[in-house]
mmCIF file of C-alpha atoms (C1' of nucleotides) in Angstrom:
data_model
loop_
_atom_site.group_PDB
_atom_site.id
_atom_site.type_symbol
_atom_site.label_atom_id
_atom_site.label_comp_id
_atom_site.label_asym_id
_atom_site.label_seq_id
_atom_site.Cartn_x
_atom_site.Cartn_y
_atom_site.Cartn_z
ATOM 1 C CA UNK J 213 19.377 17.985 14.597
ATOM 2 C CA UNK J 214 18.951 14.546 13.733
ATOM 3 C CA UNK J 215 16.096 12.346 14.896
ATOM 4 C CA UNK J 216 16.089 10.492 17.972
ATOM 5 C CA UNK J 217 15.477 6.596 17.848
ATOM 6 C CA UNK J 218 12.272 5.580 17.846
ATOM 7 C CA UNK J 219 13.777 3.526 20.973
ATOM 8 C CA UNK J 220 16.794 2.529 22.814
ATOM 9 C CA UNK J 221 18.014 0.034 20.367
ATOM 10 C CA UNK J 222 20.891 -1.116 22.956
ATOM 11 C CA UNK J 223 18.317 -3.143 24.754
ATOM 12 C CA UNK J 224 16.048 -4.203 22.007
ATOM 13 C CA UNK J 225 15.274 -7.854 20.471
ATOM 14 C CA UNK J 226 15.635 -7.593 16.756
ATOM 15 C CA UNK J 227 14.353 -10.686 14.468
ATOM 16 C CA UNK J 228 11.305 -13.011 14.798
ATOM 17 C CA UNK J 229 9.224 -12.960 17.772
ATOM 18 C CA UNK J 230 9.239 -15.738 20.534
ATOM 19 C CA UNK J 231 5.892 -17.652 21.893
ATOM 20 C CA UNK J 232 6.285 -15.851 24.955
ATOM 21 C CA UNK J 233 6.779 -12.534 23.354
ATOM 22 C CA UNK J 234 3.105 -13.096 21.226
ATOM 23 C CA UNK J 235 1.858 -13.856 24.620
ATOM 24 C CA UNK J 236 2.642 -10.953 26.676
ATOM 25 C CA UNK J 237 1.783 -8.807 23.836
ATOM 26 C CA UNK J 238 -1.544 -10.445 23.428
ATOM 27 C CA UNK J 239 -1.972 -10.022 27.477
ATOM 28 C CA UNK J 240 -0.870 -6.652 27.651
ATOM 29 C CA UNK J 241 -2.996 -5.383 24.797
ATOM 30 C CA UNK J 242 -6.469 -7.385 25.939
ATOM 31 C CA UNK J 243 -5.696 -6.059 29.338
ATOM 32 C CA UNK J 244 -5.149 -2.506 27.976
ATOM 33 C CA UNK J 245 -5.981 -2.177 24.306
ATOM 34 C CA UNK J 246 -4.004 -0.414 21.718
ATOM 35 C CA UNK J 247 -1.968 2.520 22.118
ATOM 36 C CA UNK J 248 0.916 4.530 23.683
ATOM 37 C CA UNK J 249 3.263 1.985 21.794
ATOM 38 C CA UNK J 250 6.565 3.383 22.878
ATOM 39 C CA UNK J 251 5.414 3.222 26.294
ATOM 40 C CA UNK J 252 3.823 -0.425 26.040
ATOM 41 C CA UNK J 253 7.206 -2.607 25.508
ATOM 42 C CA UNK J 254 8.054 -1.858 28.735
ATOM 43 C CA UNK J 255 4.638 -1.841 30.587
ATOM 44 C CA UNK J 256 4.491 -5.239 29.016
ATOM 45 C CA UNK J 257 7.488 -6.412 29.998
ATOM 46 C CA UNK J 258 9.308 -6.587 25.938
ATOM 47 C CA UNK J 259 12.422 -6.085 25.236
ATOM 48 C CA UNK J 260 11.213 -4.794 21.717
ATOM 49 C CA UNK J 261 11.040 -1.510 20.108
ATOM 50 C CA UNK J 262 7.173 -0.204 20.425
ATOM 51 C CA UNK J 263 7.129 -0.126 16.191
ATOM 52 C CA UNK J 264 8.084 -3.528 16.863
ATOM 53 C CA UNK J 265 5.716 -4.418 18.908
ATOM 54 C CA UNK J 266 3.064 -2.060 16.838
ATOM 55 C CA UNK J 267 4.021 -4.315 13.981
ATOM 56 C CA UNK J 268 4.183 -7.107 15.606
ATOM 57 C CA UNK J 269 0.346 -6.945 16.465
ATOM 58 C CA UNK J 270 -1.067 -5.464 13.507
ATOM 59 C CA UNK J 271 0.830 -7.824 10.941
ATOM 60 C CA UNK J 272 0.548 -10.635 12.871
ATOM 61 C CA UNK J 273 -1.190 -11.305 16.463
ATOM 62 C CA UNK J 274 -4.739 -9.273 15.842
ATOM 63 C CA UNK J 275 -7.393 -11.534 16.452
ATOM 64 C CA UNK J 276 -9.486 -9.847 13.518
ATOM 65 C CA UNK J 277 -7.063 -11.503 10.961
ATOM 66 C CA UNK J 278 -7.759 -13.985 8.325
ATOM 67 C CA UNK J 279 -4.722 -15.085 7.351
ATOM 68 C CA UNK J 280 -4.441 -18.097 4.665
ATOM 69 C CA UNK J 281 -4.412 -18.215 1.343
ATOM 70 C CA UNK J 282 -6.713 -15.145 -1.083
ATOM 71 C CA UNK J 283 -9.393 -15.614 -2.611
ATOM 72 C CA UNK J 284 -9.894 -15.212 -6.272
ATOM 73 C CA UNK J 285 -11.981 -12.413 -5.701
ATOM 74 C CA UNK J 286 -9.582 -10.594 -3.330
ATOM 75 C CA UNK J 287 -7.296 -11.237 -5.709
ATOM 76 C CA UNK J 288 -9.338 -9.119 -8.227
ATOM 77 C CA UNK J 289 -10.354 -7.177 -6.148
ATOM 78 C CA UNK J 290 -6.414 -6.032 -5.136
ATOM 79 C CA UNK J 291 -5.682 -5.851 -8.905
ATOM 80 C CA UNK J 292 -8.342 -3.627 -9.586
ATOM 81 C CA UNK J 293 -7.682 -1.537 -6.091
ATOM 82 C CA UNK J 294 -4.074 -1.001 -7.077
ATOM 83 C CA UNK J 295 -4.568 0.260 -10.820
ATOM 84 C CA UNK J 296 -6.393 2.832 -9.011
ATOM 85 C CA UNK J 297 -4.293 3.872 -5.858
ATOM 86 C CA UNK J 298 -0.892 2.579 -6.725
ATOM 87 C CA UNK J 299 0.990 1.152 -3.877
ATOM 88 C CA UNK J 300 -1.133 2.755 -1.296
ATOM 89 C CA UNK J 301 -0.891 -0.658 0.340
ATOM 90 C CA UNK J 302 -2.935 0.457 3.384
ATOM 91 C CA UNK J 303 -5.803 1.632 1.524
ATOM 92 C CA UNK J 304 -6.333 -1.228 0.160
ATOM 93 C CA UNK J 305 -5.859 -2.938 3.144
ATOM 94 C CA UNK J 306 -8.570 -0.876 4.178
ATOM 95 C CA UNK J 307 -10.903 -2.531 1.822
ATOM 96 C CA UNK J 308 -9.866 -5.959 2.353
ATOM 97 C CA UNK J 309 -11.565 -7.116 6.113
ATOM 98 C CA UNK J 310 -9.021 -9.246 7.671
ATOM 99 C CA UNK J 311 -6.073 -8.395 5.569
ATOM 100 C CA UNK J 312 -3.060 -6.461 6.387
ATOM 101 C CA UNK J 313 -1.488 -4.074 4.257
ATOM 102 C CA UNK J 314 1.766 -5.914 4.581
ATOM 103 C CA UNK J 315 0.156 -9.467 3.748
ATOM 104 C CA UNK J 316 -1.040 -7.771 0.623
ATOM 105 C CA UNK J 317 2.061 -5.902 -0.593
ATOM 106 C CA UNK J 318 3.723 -9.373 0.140
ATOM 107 C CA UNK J 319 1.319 -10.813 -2.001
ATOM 108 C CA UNK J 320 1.315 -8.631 -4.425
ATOM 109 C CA UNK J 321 4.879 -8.931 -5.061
ATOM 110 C CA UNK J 322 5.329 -12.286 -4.746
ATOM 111 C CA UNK J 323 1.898 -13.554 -6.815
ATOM 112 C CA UNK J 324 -0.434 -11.126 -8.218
ATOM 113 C CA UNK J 325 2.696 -9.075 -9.864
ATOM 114 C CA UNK J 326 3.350 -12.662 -11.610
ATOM 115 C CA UNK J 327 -0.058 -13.163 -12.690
ATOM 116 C CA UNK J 328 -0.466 -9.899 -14.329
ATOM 117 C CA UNK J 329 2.557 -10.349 -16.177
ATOM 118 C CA UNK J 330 1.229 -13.889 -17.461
ATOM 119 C CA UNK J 331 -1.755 -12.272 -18.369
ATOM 120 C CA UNK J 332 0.482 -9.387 -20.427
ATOM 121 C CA UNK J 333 -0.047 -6.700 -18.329
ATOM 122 C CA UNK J 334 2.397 -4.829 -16.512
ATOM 123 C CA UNK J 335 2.336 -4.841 -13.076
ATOM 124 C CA UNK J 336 2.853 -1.117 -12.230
ATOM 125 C CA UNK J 337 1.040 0.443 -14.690
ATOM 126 C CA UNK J 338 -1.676 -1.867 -15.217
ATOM 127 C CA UNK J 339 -1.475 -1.698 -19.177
ATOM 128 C CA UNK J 340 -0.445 -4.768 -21.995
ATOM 129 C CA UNK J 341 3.142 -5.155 -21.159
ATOM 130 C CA UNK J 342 4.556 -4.637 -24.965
ATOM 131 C CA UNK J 343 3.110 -1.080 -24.568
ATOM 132 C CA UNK J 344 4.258 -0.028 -20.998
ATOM 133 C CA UNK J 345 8.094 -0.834 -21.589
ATOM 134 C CA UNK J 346 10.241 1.345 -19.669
ATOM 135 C CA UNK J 347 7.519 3.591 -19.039
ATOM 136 C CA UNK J 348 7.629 5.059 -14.695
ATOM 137 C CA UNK J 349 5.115 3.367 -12.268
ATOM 138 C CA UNK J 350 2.410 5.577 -11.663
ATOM 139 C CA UNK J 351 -0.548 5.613 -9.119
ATOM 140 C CA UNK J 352 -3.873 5.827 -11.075
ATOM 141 C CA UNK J 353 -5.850 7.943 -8.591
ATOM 142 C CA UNK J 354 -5.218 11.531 -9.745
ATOM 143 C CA UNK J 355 -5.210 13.369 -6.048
ATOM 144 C CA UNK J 356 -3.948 16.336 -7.807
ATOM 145 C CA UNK J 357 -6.161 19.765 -6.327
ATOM 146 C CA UNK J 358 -8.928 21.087 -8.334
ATOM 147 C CA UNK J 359 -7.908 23.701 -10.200
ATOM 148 C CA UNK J 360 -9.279 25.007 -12.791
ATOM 149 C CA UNK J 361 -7.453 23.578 -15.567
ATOM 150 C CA UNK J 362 -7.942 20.227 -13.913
ATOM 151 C CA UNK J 363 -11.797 20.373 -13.948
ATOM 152 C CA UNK J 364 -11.373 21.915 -17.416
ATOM 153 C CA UNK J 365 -9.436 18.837 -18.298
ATOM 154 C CA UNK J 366 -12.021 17.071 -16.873
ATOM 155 C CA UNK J 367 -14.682 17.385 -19.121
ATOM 156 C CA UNK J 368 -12.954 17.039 -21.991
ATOM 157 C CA UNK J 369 -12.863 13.370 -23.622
ATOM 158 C CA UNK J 370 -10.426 11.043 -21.302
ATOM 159 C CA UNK J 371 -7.571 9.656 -23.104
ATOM 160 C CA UNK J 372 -4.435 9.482 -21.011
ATOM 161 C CA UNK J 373 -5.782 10.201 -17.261
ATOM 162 C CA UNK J 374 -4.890 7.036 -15.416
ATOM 163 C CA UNK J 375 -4.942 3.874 -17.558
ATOM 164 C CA UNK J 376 -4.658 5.254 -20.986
ATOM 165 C CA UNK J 377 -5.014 3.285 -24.665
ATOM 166 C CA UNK J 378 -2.534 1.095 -25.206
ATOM 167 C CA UNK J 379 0.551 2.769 -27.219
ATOM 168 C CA UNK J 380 -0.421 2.843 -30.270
ATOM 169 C CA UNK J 381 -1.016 6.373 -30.164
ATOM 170 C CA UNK J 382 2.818 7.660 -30.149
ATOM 171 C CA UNK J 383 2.215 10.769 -31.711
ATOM 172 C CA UNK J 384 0.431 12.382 -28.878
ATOM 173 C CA UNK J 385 2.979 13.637 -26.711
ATOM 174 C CA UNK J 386 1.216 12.713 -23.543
ATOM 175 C CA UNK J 387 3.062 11.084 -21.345
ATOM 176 C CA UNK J 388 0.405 7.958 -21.147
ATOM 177 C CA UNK J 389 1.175 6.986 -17.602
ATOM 178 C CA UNK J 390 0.162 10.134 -15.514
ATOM 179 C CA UNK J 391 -2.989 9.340 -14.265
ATOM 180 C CA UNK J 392 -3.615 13.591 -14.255
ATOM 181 C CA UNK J 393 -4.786 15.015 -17.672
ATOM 182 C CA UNK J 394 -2.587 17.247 -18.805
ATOM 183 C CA UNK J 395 -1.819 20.868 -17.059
ATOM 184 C CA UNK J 396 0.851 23.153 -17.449
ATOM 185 C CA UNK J 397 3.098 21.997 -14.825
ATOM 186 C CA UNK J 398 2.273 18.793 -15.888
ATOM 187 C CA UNK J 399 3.276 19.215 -19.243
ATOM 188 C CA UNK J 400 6.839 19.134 -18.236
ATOM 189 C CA UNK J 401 8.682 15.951 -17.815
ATOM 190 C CA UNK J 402 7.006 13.767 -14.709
ATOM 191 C CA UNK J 403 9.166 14.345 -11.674
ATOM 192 C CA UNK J 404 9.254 11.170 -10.135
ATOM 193 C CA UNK J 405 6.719 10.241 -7.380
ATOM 194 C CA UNK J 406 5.497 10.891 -5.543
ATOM 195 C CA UNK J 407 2.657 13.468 -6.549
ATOM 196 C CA UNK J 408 1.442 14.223 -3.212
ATOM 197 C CA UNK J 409 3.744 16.022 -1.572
ATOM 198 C CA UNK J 410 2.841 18.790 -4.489
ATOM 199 C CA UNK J 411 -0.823 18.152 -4.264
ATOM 200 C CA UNK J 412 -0.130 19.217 -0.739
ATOM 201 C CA UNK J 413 1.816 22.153 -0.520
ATOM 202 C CA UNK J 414 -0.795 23.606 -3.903
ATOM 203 C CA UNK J 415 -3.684 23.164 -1.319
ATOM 204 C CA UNK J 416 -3.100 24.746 1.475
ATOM 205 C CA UNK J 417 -6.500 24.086 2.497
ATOM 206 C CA UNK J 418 -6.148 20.429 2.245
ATOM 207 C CA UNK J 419 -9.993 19.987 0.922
ATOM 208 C CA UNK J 420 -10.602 20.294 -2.517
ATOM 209 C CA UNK J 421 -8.895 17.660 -3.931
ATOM 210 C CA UNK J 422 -10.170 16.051 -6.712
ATOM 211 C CA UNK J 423 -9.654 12.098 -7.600
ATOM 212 C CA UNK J 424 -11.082 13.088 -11.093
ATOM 213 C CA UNK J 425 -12.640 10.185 -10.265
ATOM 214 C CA UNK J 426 -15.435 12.000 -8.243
ATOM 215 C CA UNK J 427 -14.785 9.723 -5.407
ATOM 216 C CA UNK J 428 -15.103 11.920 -2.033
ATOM 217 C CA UNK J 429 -13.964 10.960 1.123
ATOM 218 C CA UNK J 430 -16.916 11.550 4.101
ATOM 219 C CA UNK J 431 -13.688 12.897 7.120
ATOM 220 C CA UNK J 432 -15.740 11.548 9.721
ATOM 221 C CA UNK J 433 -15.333 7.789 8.683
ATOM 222 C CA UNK J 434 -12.094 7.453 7.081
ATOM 223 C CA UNK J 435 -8.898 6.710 8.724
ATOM 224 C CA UNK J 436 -6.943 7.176 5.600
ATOM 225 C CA UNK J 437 -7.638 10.948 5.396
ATOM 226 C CA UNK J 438 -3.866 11.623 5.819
ATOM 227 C CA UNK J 439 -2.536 9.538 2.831
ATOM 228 C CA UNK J 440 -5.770 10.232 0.444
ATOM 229 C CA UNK J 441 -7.785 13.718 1.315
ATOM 230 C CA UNK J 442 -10.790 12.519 -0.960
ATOM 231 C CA UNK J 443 -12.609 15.311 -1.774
ATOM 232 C CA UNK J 444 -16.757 15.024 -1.526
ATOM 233 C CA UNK J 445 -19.058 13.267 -4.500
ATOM 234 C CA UNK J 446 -19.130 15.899 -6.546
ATOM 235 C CA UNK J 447 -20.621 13.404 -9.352
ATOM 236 C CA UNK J 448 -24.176 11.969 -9.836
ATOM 237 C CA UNK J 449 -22.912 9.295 -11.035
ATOM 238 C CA UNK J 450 -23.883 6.219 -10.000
ATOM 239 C CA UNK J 451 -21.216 4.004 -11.047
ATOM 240 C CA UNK J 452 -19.011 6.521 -9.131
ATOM 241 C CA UNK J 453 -20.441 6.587 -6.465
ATOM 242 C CA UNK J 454 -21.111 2.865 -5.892
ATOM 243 C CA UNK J 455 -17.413 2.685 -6.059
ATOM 244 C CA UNK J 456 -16.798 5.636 -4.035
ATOM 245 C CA UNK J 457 -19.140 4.036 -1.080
ATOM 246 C CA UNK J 458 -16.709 0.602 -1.770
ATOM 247 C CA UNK J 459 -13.505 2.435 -1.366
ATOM 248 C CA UNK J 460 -14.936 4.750 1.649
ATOM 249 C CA UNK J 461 -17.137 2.043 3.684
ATOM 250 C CA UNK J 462 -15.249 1.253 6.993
ATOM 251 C CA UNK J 463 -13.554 -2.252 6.981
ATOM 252 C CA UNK J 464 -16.178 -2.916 9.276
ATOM 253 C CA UNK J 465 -19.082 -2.799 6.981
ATOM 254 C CA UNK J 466 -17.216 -4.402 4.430
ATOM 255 C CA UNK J 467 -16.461 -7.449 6.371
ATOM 256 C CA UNK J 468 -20.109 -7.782 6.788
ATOM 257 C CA UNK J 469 -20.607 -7.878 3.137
ATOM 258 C CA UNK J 470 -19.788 -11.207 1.076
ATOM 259 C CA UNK J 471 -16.576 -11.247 -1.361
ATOM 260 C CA UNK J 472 -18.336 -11.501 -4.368
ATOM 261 C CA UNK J 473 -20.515 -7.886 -3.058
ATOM 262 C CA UNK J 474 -17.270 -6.111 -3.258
ATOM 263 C CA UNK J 475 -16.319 -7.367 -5.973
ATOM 264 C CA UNK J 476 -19.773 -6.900 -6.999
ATOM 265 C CA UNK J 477 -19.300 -3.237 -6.645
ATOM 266 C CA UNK J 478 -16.310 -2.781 -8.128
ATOM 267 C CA UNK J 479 -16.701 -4.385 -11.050
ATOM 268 C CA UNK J 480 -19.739 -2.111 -11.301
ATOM 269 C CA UNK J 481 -17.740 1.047 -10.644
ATOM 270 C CA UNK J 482 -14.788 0.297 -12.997
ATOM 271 C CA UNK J 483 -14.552 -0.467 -16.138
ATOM 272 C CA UNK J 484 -11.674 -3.027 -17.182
ATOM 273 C CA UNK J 485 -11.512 -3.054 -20.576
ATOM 274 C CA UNK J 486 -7.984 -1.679 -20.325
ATOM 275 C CA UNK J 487 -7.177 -4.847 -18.350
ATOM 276 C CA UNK J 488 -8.837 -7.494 -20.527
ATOM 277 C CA UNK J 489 -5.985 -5.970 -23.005
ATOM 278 C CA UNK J 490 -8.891 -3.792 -25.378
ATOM 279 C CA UNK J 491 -6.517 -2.083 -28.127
ATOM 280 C CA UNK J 492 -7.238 1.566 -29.156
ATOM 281 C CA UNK J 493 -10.491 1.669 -30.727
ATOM 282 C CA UNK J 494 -11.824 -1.937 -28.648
ATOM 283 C CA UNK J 495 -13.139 0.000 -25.795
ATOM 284 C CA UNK J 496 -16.106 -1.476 -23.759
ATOM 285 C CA UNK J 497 -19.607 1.325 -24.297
ATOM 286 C CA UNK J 498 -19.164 1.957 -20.893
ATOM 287 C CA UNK J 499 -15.696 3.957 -21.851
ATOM 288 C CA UNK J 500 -16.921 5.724 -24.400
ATOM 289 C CA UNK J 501 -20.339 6.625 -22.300
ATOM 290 C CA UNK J 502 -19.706 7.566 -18.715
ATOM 291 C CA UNK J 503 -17.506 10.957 -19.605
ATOM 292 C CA UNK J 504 -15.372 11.843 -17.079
ATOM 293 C CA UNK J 505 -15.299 8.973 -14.667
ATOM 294 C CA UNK J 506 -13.445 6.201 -16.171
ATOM 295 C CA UNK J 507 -10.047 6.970 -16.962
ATOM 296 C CA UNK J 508 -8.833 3.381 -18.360
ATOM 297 C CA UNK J 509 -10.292 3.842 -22.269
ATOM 298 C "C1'" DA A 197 22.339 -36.968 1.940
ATOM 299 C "C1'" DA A 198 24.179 -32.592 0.653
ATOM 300 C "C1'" DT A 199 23.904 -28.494 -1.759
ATOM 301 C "C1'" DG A 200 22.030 -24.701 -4.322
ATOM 302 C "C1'" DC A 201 18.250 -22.013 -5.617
ATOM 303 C "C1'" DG A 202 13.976 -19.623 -5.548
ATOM 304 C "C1'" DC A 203 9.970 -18.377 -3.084
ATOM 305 C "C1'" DA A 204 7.182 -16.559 0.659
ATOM 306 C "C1'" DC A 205 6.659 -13.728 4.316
ATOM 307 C "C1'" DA A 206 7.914 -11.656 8.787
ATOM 308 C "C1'" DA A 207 10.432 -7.975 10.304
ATOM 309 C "C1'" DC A 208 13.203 -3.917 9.904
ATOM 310 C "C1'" DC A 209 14.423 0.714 8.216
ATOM 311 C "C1'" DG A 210 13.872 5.306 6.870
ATOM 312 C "C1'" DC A 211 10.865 8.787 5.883
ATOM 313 C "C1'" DC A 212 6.674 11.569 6.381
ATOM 314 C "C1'" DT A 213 3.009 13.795 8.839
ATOM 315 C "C1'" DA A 214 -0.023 15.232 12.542
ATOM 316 C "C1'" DA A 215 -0.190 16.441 17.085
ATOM 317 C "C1'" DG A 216 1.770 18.226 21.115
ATOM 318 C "C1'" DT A 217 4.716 21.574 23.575
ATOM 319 C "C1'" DC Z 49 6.315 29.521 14.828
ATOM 320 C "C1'" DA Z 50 9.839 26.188 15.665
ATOM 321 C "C1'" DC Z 51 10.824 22.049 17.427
ATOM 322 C "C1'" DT Z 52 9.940 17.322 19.163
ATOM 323 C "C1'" DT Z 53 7.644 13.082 19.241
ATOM 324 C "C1'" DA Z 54 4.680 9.142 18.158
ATOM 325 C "C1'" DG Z 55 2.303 6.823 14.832
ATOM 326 C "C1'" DG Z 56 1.951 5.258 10.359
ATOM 327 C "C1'" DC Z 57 3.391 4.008 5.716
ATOM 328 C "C1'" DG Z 58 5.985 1.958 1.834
ATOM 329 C "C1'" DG Z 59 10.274 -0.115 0.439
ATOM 330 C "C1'" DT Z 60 13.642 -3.385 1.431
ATOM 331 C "C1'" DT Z 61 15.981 -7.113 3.716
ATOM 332 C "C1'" DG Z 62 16.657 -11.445 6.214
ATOM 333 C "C1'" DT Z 63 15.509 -15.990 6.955
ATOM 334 C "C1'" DG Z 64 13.184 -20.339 6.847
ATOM 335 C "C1'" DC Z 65 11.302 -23.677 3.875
ATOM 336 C "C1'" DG Z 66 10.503 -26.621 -0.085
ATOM 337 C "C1'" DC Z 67 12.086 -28.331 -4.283
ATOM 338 C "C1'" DA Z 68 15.378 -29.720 -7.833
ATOM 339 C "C1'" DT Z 69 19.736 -31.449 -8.864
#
DNA sequence: AATGCGCACAACCGCCTAAGT
DNA sequence: CACTTAGGCGGTTGTGCGCAT
């Protein structure tokens, strides 16, 4: 049984939105607020499919918005977001106040994928570009579940969980771009993404998962639970937990906070030697000291 | 002035998941 | 438990615009 249309596409506008359209969107959803979007077309009088019109609002009419051009430090601040979560566009959306997750995939592939590769570093997998050559895009947030082999893994010395040394360790067969240390079933060849559709179905329970980053994810204040089930703090670590309260805080809070806090924090929490282009052996002390938490050296 | 090209971004499409029945 | 539905997400496409020739 196939799906049914999201909405009777016979009597739909397709392409770019009129003035008047905005309008009665804007009036419908002041008058109203958000929600029901396959019913509101029609209570607002739009010939538009309700994703349309859900789009449509988020992407483009909310008043919260910023819109022009980013900042250096959002810029950053996406960079350093992304070598952690991949192309989890809305979580990082989530950390940028006034920013849609849309704007910033845009942006990211039209600017910041540029400026990483002028830098040398590869877009995808956030390592020097001569060493990342045909090697698969990978997310660097491990949301594998705790198992035992993972938290095994875990304590031993990080080499290859997320950002690993550049290549110039080829005789370790690890495949350098899983973000996961190595298990059994990862061990085998990387099926392609993604990874969470496994991390799923191997915890039934849907709460221990561990970012092996020791970020946890408080339920009651995170929309995102359904693309990232972040597990609780399960570190004392400062660093990760500064960066856990960054990636966690509700865009709310964040928006109350300057740029250059965020970016304040992050910076704190992560350590970018790997992205400053440190060779094997070049890593910052932090690498080499906080065991366990950074996954870049 | 006309044309071609590349860029930027709004919008669409298909899929997934949670919630409801 | 199976099925349906709405909402949400990420990838891709379409189109308008500016610039170079």
């Amino acid at each position: 049984m196939g799906r049914s249309p999201c909405c009777e596409k016979a009597h739909t506008n397709k392409g770019a939105w009129t003035k008047e359209e905005d309008q009665r969107l804007i009036n419908y959803i002041r008058a109203h607020g958000e929600g029901c979007w396959r019913s509101l077309p029609k209570a607002a009088g739009l010939l538009r499919c309700g994703k349309s019109c859900r789009l449509r609002w988020i992407n483009y009419l909310r008043p919260d918005l910023k819109r022009g051009n980013f900042t250096e430090e959002e810029d950053e601040i996406i960079i350093k977001l992304h070598s952690l979560l991949g192309n989890k566009w809305s979580l990082i959306a989530g950390r940028l106040p006034g920013r849609t997750d849309n704007e910033i995939k845009n942006y990211w592939n039209t600017h910041i994928k540029r400026k990483l590769i002028s830098r040398g570093i590869d877009p995808q997998t956030h390592r020097p570009l001569n060493s990342t050559a045909a090697l698969p895009a990978k997310p660097c947030l491990d949301f594998r579940p705790s198992t035992p082999e993972n938290t095994a893994s875990m304590n031993e010395p990080i080499t290859n969980n997320i950002i690993s040394t550049p290549a110039t360790d080829n005789s370790s067969s690890v495949d350098n771009t899983k973000c996961s240390s190595s298990t059994t079933e990862e061990s085998q060849p990387p099926p392609p993404p993604p990874p969470q559709k496994e991390v799923e179905e191997g915890n039934a329970a849907a709460h221990a998962l561990d970012l092996e980053l020791s970020i946890g994810l408080p339920s009651h204040q995170c929309k995102y639970t359904k693309s990232a089930s972040f597990n609780s703090v399960s570190s004392s670590s400062t660093e990760s937990k500064s960066f856990y309260d960054f990636l966690m805080r509700p865009a709310a809070v964040a928006e109350a906070e300057t740029p250059s806090t965020a970016a304040a924090v992050v910076a704190q929490a992560m350590c970018l030697c790997w992205q400053l282009g440190f060779q094997k052996g070049q890593s910052c002390s932090n690498c080499q000291a906080v065991n366990g938490l950074y996954r870049y050296c």
